[in-house]
Amino acid sequence: MASIPNISTLFTWALYFIPIYIFILDPLLRPFVSQSTTPSSDYNHVNDIWATSDSAPELNLVDDTLLSPEDGVPFNCPGEPAGYKVHLLSRTPLILYLENFLRDEEADHLVDISVNKYTPSIIYDGVTQKVDPSARLSDRALLDRDDTVRCLEDRARAFQGWRPHLYIERMWAQRYNVSGHYRHHYDWTGSLALGGDRLSTFMVYLGADCEGGGTNFPRLKMPPGKQWCQFLECEGEEDSSSEEQFESIDGVIPKHKPGITFKPIKGNAIFWENLRSDGSGYEETWHASYPVTSGTKVGLNIWSWYQPPKQTRRG
Ligand SMILES: *[C@@H]1O[C@H](CO)[C@@H](O)[C@H](O)[C@H]1NC(C)=O
């Protein structure tokens, strides 16, 4: 009798398969699946990601080196509910600015637990993982799921309305020294038709003792309302980083920064959705981290991976 692969074999396959999916298949397929803004037939099995049913999760690729499953481990969140303020920046795509999303103690704690864990950040060029300082110069640290991290996972889930099939990814702190940067990129890959994709991003600033280091979205427009100048770089403001030319995937970013640029402010976060309801990615979410010109910036990515259960095909 043919043997059935056991659980650990399946798990091992999953370990290899997820990165292959995300970093090799998707970049290759991206030109074919993410160009049009209308639903392609590749997404027919998804139809509308806001309308999928609340059936029990059947994520068979759960890998807690990548995701943070709700595993029932109890945790304690002192100081909840968090009193953050929400400001609407854009409806389509949905972009919200969250003032004091983390309390100072939480931000400091996350910086503390990351300190001894940094390794150089890598990029994926569609074939291999590599360190490429021209594209991305920073260090990153995988955070242990302690109480603070679990409370934050919980906050991120609650913020998004406890959506089914949405899994908070394991959190990484990102540290940018002087000249640290990340060229323009998307957080989505266009891989929903293959199983899952990154539905949303919280870009949180944990430490902002720095100049420069703004988060730039070249395809977004400055919102009206001068109150936004608290959070966004506004014309006429001094910013030494704009003097520097910055290598990007498109070449060199001009002195005058295109679009809008968020100032790094400790405890604050930008939240945006990466995917349309048909599963395709928003081109407006193209963003970069401008070079830090003095001091150190520490950021935290809270990514939400969306993976609906596979539909059984009827033949
Ligand atoms: C950033 O600074 C730290 C501490 O000095 C150092 O260990 C690390 O290698 C630096 N990282 C980069 C990318 O320059």
XYZ file of C-alpha atoms and ligand atoms in Angstrom:
329
model
C 0.000 0.000 0.000
C 1.340 3.408 -0.926
C 2.293 5.300 2.200
C 0.558 8.514 3.065
C 3.001 11.353 3.864
C 2.973 11.957 7.586
C 2.311 15.316 9.242
C 5.939 16.303 9.660
C 6.644 15.605 5.986
C 3.704 17.820 5.020
C 4.949 20.462 7.385
C 8.418 20.326 5.851
C 6.907 20.688 2.379
C 4.931 23.669 3.619
C 8.098 25.251 4.967
C 9.673 25.083 1.529
C 6.536 25.812 -0.374
C 5.546 29.091 1.272
C 8.767 30.952 0.438
C 8.764 29.462 -3.059
C 5.197 30.701 -3.496
C 5.835 34.146 -2.160
C 9.242 34.917 -3.459
C 9.662 32.981 -6.648
C 6.318 32.097 -8.190
C 4.629 35.368 -7.362
C 7.243 37.758 -8.691
C 7.303 35.683 -11.870
C 3.532 35.692 -12.156
C 3.073 39.268 -11.054
C 3.327 40.788 -14.527
C 0.496 38.525 -15.616
C -1.870 38.781 -12.706
C -1.558 42.239 -11.241
C -1.613 44.561 -14.235
C -5.306 45.040 -14.730
C -7.608 46.644 -12.243
C -10.521 44.472 -13.260
C -10.966 41.056 -11.757
C -9.164 38.488 -13.815
C -10.446 34.967 -14.106
C -7.553 33.889 -11.889
C -9.462 35.380 -9.017
C -12.764 33.717 -9.737
C -12.371 31.329 -6.874
C -11.951 34.303 -4.601
C -14.634 36.574 -6.085
C -14.804 39.076 -3.288
C -12.398 38.881 -0.412
C -14.772 40.890 1.765
C -17.546 38.411 1.250
C -15.897 35.093 2.028
C -17.750 33.068 4.597
C -16.773 32.717 8.201
C -16.187 29.011 8.041
C -13.559 27.486 10.277
C -10.052 28.325 9.148
C -8.479 25.516 7.177
C -5.051 26.983 6.886
C -2.961 23.953 6.215
C 0.211 25.921 5.740
C 0.383 27.294 9.281
C 4.007 27.900 10.031
C 4.694 29.825 13.174
C 8.013 31.025 11.846
C 5.930 33.068 9.381
C 2.527 33.538 11.001
C 1.262 34.211 14.508
C -1.617 31.759 14.891
C -4.226 32.306 17.618
C -2.881 29.431 19.652
C -4.789 30.035 22.874
C -1.722 31.025 24.891
C -3.037 33.461 27.529
C -1.621 36.951 27.586
C -2.103 40.068 29.623
C -2.516 43.546 28.150
C -2.033 46.196 30.837
C -3.244 49.622 29.809
C -5.880 48.376 27.346
C -7.905 49.721 25.686
C -5.238 51.613 23.798
C -6.328 55.200 23.305
C -5.089 55.776 19.801
C -6.556 58.327 17.396
C -7.464 57.468 13.829
C -7.220 59.910 10.913
C -8.554 59.022 7.452
C -6.073 59.773 4.687
C -7.567 57.846 1.771
C -10.635 55.709 1.154
C -9.376 53.926 -1.961
C -7.044 52.408 -1.148
C -7.915 52.575 2.527
C -5.123 54.449 4.308
C -5.454 55.496 7.939
C -3.043 57.287 10.198
C -2.973 55.983 13.780
C -1.705 58.400 16.371
C -0.279 56.686 19.488
C -1.061 53.223 18.178
C 1.641 52.078 20.619
C 2.280 53.578 24.021
C 5.838 54.748 24.658
C 6.481 51.837 27.057
C 5.374 49.363 24.417
C 7.575 50.915 21.733
C 10.558 51.004 24.112
C 9.980 47.410 25.144
C 9.915 46.213 21.532
C 13.134 48.086 20.818
C 14.681 46.444 23.906
C 13.727 42.894 22.977
C 14.988 43.366 19.416
C 18.424 44.691 20.322
C 20.408 41.451 20.281
C 18.601 39.881 17.355
C 19.379 42.019 14.356
C 20.678 40.559 11.126
C 21.006 42.347 7.769
C 17.697 42.761 5.946
C 17.339 40.818 2.734
C 15.459 41.337 -0.483
C 14.102 38.852 -2.969
C 14.958 39.469 -6.584
C 12.518 36.863 -7.806
C 15.105 34.110 -7.685
C 17.207 34.373 -4.552
C 17.254 36.044 -1.169
C 20.160 38.385 -0.830
C 21.546 41.381 0.968
C 21.561 44.294 -1.468
C 22.471 47.578 0.253
C 21.623 49.587 -2.875
C 18.003 48.410 -2.571
C 17.645 47.924 1.143
C 20.049 48.851 3.907
C 18.778 47.996 7.368
C 18.849 45.291 9.974
C 15.847 43.276 11.047
C 14.918 41.255 14.117
C 12.186 38.644 14.521
C 10.302 39.450 17.739
C 9.423 36.771 20.259
C 5.693 36.521 20.913
C 5.727 37.902 24.432
C 2.762 39.676 26.078
C 3.429 42.993 24.359
C 3.686 41.366 20.945
C 0.553 39.268 21.521
C -1.373 42.329 22.697
C -0.315 44.082 19.527
C -1.360 41.112 17.375
C -4.706 41.280 19.144
C -4.975 45.040 18.584
C -4.196 44.585 14.898
C -6.868 41.883 14.544
C -9.450 43.925 16.426
C -8.657 47.003 14.335
C -9.443 45.023 11.203
C -12.743 43.753 12.592
C -11.535 40.237 13.450
C -11.719 39.229 9.806
C -11.786 35.522 9.161
C -8.868 33.984 7.250
C -6.620 36.844 8.225
C -3.398 35.884 9.989
C -1.032 38.347 11.601
C 2.458 37.562 10.393
C 5.316 37.189 12.827
C 6.568 40.674 13.608
C 9.919 42.058 12.564
C 11.580 45.177 13.906
C 13.594 47.055 11.276
C 16.519 49.213 12.289
C 17.836 51.940 9.998
C 21.199 53.551 10.792
C 22.509 56.611 8.970
C 21.984 56.063 5.220
C 19.706 53.089 5.943
C 16.841 52.982 3.435
C 14.494 50.732 1.498
C 13.761 51.450 -2.152
C 10.182 51.690 -3.454
C 8.304 48.417 -3.302
C 4.923 46.819 -2.721
C 4.082 44.715 0.319
C 1.682 42.606 -1.799
C 2.803 40.182 -4.443
C -0.365 39.408 -6.424
C -0.401 35.846 -5.102
C -3.956 35.539 -3.802
C -4.938 33.320 -6.711
C -2.187 30.972 -5.582
C -3.525 30.810 -2.035
C -2.742 33.942 -0.038
C -1.347 37.454 -0.070
C -0.597 40.307 2.297
C -3.900 42.110 2.766
C -2.753 44.955 4.960
C 0.233 46.687 6.492
C 0.743 48.603 9.718
C 3.985 50.562 9.447
C 4.740 51.493 13.050
C 7.546 53.746 14.252
C 9.144 52.313 17.410
C 12.096 54.654 17.613
C 12.455 57.932 15.778
C 15.560 59.578 17.200
C 16.597 60.475 13.706
C 16.504 62.934 10.845
C 15.370 61.799 7.425
C 13.965 58.283 7.270
C 10.507 59.348 6.075
C 8.133 56.825 4.539
C 7.396 57.981 1.004
C 4.361 57.124 -1.139
C 5.060 58.723 -4.537
C 1.603 57.901 -5.952
C -0.446 59.467 -3.160
C -1.582 63.074 -3.097
C -1.115 65.484 -0.253
C -4.439 65.618 1.608
C -5.991 69.031 2.149
C -5.833 70.239 5.740
C -2.669 71.720 7.159
C -3.141 69.567 10.289
C -1.525 66.801 8.240
C 1.767 68.691 8.468
C 2.088 67.198 11.969
C 2.567 63.814 10.357
C 3.559 64.514 6.750
C 6.417 66.552 5.391
C 4.977 69.785 4.061
C 6.415 72.211 1.553
C 8.915 74.643 2.935
C 9.928 72.348 5.752
C 13.605 71.676 6.190
C 14.586 68.121 5.584
C 18.175 67.298 4.874
C 17.307 63.909 3.410
C 15.721 65.564 0.394
C 19.155 66.875 -0.532
C 20.403 63.384 -1.053
C 19.884 61.468 -4.233
C 18.442 58.073 -3.512
C 18.743 55.003 -5.670
C 15.420 53.425 -6.382
C 14.171 50.630 -8.560
C 13.113 53.329 -11.010
C 16.486 55.041 -10.912
C 17.298 58.044 -8.805
C 14.580 59.796 -6.848
C 14.586 63.514 -7.624
C 15.390 66.091 -4.964
C 11.785 67.091 -4.825
C 10.090 64.100 -3.267
C 7.098 62.884 -5.215
C 3.797 62.194 -3.483
C 3.639 62.290 0.290
C 6.205 61.472 2.950
C 5.375 60.468 6.531
C 7.675 61.702 9.259
C 8.882 58.991 11.608
C 7.066 59.663 14.917
C 7.473 57.223 17.778
C 4.339 55.252 18.606
C 2.439 56.345 15.497
C 1.511 54.061 12.622
C 0.341 54.145 9.040
C -2.222 51.490 8.179
C -3.092 50.620 4.612
C -4.812 47.897 2.665
C -2.781 46.316 -0.095
C -5.520 44.395 -1.910
C -8.703 45.282 -3.741
C -11.763 43.161 -3.065
C -10.964 41.101 -6.180
C -7.585 40.243 -4.697
C -5.458 42.424 -6.973
C -2.914 44.791 -5.435
C -3.162 48.571 -5.222
C -0.403 50.300 -7.204
C -0.916 53.356 -4.970
C 0.735 51.491 -2.091
C 4.200 51.707 -3.747
C 6.363 53.070 -0.953
C 9.927 53.515 0.259
C 11.892 54.351 3.351
C 14.037 57.411 2.640
C 17.590 57.386 3.960
C 18.130 58.285 7.586
C 20.537 61.234 7.669
C 21.326 61.218 11.374
C 20.456 59.032 14.320
C 18.582 55.736 14.147
C 15.082 54.810 13.103
C 13.392 51.629 14.303
C 10.260 50.524 12.520
C 7.860 47.644 13.051
C 5.905 45.927 10.313
C 2.615 44.301 11.252
C 1.533 42.453 8.163
C -1.764 40.609 7.787
C -1.681 37.572 5.571
C -5.023 36.699 3.991
C -5.575 33.078 3.081
C -9.123 31.835 2.511
C -9.784 28.108 2.663
C -9.440 26.357 -0.660
C -12.768 25.844 -2.356
C -13.515 22.290 -3.298
C -13.956 22.114 -7.015
C -17.024 20.428 -8.381
C -16.480 18.658 -11.562
C 23.845 49.666 12.428
O 24.518 49.967 13.611
C 24.777 48.847 14.453
C 25.343 49.361 15.762
O 26.407 50.208 15.534
C 25.696 47.880 13.718
O 25.958 46.762 14.520
C 25.014 47.458 12.432
O 25.852 46.602 11.689
C 24.634 48.658 11.597
N 23.849 48.189 10.471
C 23.981 48.614 9.229
C 23.083 48.044 8.209
O 24.785 49.473 8.918
